[in-house]
Coordinates of C-alpha atoms in Angstrom, one line a residue:
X284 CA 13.7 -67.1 -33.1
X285 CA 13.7 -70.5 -31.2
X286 CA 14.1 -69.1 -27.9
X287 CA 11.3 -66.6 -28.7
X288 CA 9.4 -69.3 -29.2
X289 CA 9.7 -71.5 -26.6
X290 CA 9.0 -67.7 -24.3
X291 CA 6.0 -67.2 -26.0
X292 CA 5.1 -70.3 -25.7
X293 CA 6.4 -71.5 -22.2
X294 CA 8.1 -74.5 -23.8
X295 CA 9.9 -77.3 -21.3
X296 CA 12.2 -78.7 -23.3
X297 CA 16.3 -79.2 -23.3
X298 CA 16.7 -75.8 -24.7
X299 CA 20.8 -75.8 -24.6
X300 CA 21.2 -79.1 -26.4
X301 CA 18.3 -77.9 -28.5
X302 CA 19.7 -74.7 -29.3
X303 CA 23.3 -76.4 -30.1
X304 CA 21.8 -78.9 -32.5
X305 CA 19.7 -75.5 -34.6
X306 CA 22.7 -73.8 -34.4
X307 CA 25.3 -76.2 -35.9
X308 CA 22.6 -77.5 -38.4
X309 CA 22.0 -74.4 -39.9
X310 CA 26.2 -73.6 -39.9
X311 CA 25.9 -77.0 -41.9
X312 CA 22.7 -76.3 -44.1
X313 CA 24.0 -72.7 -45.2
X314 CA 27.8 -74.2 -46.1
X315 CA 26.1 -77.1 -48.0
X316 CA 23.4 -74.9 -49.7
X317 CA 25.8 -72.4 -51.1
X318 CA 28.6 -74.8 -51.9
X319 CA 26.3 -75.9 -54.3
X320 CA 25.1 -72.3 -55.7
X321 CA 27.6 -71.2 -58.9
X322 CA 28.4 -67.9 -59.6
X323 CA 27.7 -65.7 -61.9
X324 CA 28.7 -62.2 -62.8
X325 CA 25.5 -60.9 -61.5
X326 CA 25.9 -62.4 -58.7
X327 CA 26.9 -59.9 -55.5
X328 CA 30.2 -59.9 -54.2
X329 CA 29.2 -61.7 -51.0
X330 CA 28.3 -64.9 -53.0
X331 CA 31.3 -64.2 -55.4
X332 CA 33.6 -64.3 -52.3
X333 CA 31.9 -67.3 -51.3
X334 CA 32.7 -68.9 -54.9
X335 CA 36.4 -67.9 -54.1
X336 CA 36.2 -69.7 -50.9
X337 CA 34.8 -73.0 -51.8
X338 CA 37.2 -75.4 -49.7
X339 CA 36.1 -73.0 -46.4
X340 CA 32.6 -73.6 -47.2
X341 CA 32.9 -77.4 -47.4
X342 CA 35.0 -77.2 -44.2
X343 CA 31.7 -75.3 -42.8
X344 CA 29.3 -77.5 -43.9
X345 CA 32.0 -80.6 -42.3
X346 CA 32.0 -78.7 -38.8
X347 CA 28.7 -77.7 -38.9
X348 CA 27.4 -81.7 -39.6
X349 CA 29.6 -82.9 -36.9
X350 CA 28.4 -80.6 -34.2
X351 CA 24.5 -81.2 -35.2
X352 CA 25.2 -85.0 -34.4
X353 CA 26.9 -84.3 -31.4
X354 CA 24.1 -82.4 -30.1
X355 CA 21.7 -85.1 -31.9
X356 CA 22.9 -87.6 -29.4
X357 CA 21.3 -85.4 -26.7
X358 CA 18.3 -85.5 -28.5
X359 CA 17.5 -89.0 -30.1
X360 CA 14.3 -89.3 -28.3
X361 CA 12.8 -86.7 -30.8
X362 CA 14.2 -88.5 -33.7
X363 CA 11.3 -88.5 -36.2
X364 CA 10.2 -84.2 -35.8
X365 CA 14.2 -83.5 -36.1
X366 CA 14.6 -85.8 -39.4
X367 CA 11.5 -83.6 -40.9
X368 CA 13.4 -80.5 -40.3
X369 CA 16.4 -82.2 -41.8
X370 CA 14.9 -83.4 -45.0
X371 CA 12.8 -80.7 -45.3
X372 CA 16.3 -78.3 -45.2
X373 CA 17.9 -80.9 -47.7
X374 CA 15.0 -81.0 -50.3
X375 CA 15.8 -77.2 -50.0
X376 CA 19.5 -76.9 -51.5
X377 CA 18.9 -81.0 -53.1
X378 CA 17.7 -79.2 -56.9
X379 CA 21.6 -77.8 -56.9
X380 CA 23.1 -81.4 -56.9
X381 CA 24.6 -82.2 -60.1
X382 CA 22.6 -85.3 -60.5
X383 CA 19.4 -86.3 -62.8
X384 CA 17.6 -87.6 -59.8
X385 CA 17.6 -83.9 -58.0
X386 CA 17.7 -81.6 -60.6
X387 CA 14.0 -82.8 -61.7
X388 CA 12.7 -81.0 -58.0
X389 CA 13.6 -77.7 -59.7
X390 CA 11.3 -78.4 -62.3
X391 CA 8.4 -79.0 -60.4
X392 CA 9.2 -76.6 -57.3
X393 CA 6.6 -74.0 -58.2
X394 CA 6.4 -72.3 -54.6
X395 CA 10.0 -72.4 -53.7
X396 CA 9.4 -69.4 -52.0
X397 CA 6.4 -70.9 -50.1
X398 CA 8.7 -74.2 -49.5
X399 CA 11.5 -72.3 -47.7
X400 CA 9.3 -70.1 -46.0
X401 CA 7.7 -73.3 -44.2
X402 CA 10.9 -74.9 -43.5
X403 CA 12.2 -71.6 -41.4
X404 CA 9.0 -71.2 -39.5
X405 CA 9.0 -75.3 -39.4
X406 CA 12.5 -75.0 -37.6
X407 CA 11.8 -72.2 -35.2
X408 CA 8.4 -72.9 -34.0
X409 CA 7.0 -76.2 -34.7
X410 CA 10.2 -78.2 -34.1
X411 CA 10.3 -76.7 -30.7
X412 CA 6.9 -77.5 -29.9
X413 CA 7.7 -80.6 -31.0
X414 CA 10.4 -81.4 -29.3
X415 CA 8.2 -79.8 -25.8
X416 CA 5.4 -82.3 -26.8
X417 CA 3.1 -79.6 -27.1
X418 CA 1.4 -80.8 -30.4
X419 CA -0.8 -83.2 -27.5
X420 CA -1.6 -80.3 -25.5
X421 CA -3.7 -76.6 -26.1
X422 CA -2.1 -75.6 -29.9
X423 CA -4.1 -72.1 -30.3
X424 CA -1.1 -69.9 -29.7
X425 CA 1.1 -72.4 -31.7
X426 CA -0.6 -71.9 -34.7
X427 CA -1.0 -68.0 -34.2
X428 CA 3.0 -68.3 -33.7
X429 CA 3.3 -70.2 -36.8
X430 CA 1.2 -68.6 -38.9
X431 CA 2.4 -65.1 -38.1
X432 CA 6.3 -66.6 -38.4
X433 CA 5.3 -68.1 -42.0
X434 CA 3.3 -64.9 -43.5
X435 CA 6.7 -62.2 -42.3
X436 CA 9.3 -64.5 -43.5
X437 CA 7.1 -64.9 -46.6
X438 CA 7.4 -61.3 -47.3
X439 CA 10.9 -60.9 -46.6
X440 CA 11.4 -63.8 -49.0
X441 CA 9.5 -62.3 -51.7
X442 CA 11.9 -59.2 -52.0
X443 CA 15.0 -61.6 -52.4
X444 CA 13.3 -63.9 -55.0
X445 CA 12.1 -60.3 -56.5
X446 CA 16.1 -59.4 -56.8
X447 CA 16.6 -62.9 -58.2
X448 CA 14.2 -63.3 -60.3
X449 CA 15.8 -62.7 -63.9
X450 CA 18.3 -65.3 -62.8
X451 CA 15.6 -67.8 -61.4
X452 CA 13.9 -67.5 -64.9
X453 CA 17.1 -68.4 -66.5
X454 CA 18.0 -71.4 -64.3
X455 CA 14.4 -72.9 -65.0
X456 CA 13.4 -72.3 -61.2
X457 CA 9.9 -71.8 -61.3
X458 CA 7.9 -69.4 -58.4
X459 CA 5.0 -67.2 -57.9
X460 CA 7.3 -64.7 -58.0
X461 CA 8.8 -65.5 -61.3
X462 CA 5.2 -66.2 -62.5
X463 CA 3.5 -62.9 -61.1
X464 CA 3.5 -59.6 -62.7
X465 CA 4.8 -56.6 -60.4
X466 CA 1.1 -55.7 -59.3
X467 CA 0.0 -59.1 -58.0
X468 CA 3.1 -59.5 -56.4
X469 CA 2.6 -56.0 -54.6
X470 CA -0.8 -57.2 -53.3
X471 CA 0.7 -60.7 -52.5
X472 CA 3.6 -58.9 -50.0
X473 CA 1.1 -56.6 -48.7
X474 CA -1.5 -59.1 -47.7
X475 CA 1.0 -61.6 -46.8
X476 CA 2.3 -58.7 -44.1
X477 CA -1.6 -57.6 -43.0
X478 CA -2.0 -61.6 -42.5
X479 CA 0.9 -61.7 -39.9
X480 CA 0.2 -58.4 -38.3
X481 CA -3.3 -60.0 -37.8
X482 CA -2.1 -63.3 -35.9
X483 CA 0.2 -61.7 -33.6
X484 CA -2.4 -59.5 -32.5
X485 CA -4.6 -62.7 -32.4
X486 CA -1.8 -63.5 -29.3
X487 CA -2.6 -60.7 -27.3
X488 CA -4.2 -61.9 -24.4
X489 CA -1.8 -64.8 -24.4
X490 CA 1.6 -62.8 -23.6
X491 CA 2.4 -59.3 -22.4
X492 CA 1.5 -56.3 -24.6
X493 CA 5.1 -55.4 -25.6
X494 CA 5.7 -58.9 -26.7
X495 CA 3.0 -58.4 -29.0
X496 CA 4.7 -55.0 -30.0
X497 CA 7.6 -56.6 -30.4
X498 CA 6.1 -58.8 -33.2
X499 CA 4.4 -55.9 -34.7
X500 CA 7.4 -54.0 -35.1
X501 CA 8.9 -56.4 -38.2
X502 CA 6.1 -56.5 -39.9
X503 CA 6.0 -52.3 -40.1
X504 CA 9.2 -52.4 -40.8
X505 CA 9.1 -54.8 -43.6
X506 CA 6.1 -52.8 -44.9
X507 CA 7.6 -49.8 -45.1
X508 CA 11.6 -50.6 -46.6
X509 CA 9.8 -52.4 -50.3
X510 CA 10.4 -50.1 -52.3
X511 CA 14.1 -49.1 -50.4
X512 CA 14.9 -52.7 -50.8
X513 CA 13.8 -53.0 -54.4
X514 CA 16.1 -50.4 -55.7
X515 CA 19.3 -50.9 -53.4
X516 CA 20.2 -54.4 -53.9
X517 CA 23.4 -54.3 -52.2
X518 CA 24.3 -57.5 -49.6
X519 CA 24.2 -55.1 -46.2
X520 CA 20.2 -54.2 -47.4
X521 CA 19.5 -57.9 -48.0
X522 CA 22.1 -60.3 -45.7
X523 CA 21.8 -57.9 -42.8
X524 CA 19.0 -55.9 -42.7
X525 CA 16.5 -57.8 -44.7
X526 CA 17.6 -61.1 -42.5
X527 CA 17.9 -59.1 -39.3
X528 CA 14.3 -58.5 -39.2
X529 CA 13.8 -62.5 -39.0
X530 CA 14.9 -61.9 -35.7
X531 CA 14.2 -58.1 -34.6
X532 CA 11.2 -59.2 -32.6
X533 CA 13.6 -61.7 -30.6
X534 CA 15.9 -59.1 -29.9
X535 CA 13.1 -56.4 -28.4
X536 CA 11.4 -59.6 -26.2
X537 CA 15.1 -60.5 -24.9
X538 CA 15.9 -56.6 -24.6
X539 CA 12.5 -56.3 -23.0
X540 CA 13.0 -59.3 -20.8
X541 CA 16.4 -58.1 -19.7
X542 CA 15.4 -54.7 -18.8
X543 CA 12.9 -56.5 -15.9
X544 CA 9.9 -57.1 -18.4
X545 CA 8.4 -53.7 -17.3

């Protein structure tokens, strides 16, 4: 998703440090987030497995913290956009700490869902702009990018908190999709999906026409696997597919790309 990004929106940056740093960082976030996440018997047996594995998960999170400073070092320069992405991440996973002065954030996190979709289009497409010192120069296809990135992941998040949300009730975690009856929260996925579709067509005369495909195709799909999703909960629908369309649109623009762009 980064390196679409920085295609779409011919970034000059130090992409390979760039792309090390995003890389171990999330290795590091992902480990730390889920470390912190107990178990329950509704719980699938992907995060069960994880709950069996705790000591490789803290050695995860060690190795992934490690190699984000590493690549950090490379980096300094952008210091203050970098430490948004990182507190943003942390302020993520920080209501799991076992501590008074963390567990309060849960309390008042009312759009979780709206908070974590922000951070991943925060950390694939404003961070690299960022980091290319593009927020000083012409931002009109930024902020198509960004808003298009923010409304499909929104959507995709909404059918995980949907699966979760009987468990989010009982932990206290508060959401519009906790809050929302099933027919607002129809209407909410649907229009968050017609409000991406709309801003990547809003980059049309900006990139080629198949890269514009290739960020239409996501969104179809994500319209059209709901009510799949909602009744097969099982971790290859949500951890592979589900997540995989994050990224589908890469894939096609880097397939496209390496096929001569024709």
């Amino acid at each position: 998703m980064v390196w679409q990004s920085e295609e779409i929106l011919q970034l000059k940056l130090d992409r390979l440090n760039f792309a090390g740093f995003v890389f171990f960082s999330t290795i590091c976030s992902y480990n730390f987030h889920w470390y912190l996440t107990p178990g329950s018997i509704r719980n699938s047996e992907r995060i069960l497995w994880g709950q069996r594995q705790r000591a490789l998960q803290l050695t995860g999170c060690v190795i992934g913290l490690l190699g984000s400073l590493w690549f950090f070092i490379h980096l300094w320069q952008h210091w203050l956009p970098i430490t948004g992405a990182v507190v943003l991440t942390f302020l993520y996973s920080a209501p799991k700490l076992p501590h008074p002065a963390f567990r309060w954030l849960a309390k008042i996190a009312v759009g979780k869902t709206i908070f974590l979709s922000f951070v991943w289009m925060y950390v694939t497409t404003l961070l690299p702009a960022f980091m290319a010192d593009m927020m000083f120069a012409d931002t009109r296809d930024l902020v198509f990018l960004a808003v298009y990135r923010f409304f499909l992941i929104y959507a995709i998040c909404i059918l995980f908190d949907y699966r979760d949300r009987e468990e989010d009730r009982g932990q206290g975690i508060r959401s519009l999709i906790t809050a929302l009856p099933d027919r607002l929260l129809d209407r909410l996925y649907y229009i968050s999906l017609v409000i991406a579709a709309g801003f990547a067509l809003a980059l049309a005369p900006a990139v080629p026409l198949f890269v514009v495909f290739s960020l239409l195709a996501p969104v179809a799909v994500t319209a059209l696997v709901k009510a799949y999703a909602q009744k097969h909960t099982s971790d290859y629908v949500y951890y592979f597919f589900l997540d995989g369309l994050m990224m589908f649109s890469a894939i096609l623009h880097f397939a496209w790309l390496a096929a001569g762009g024709i």
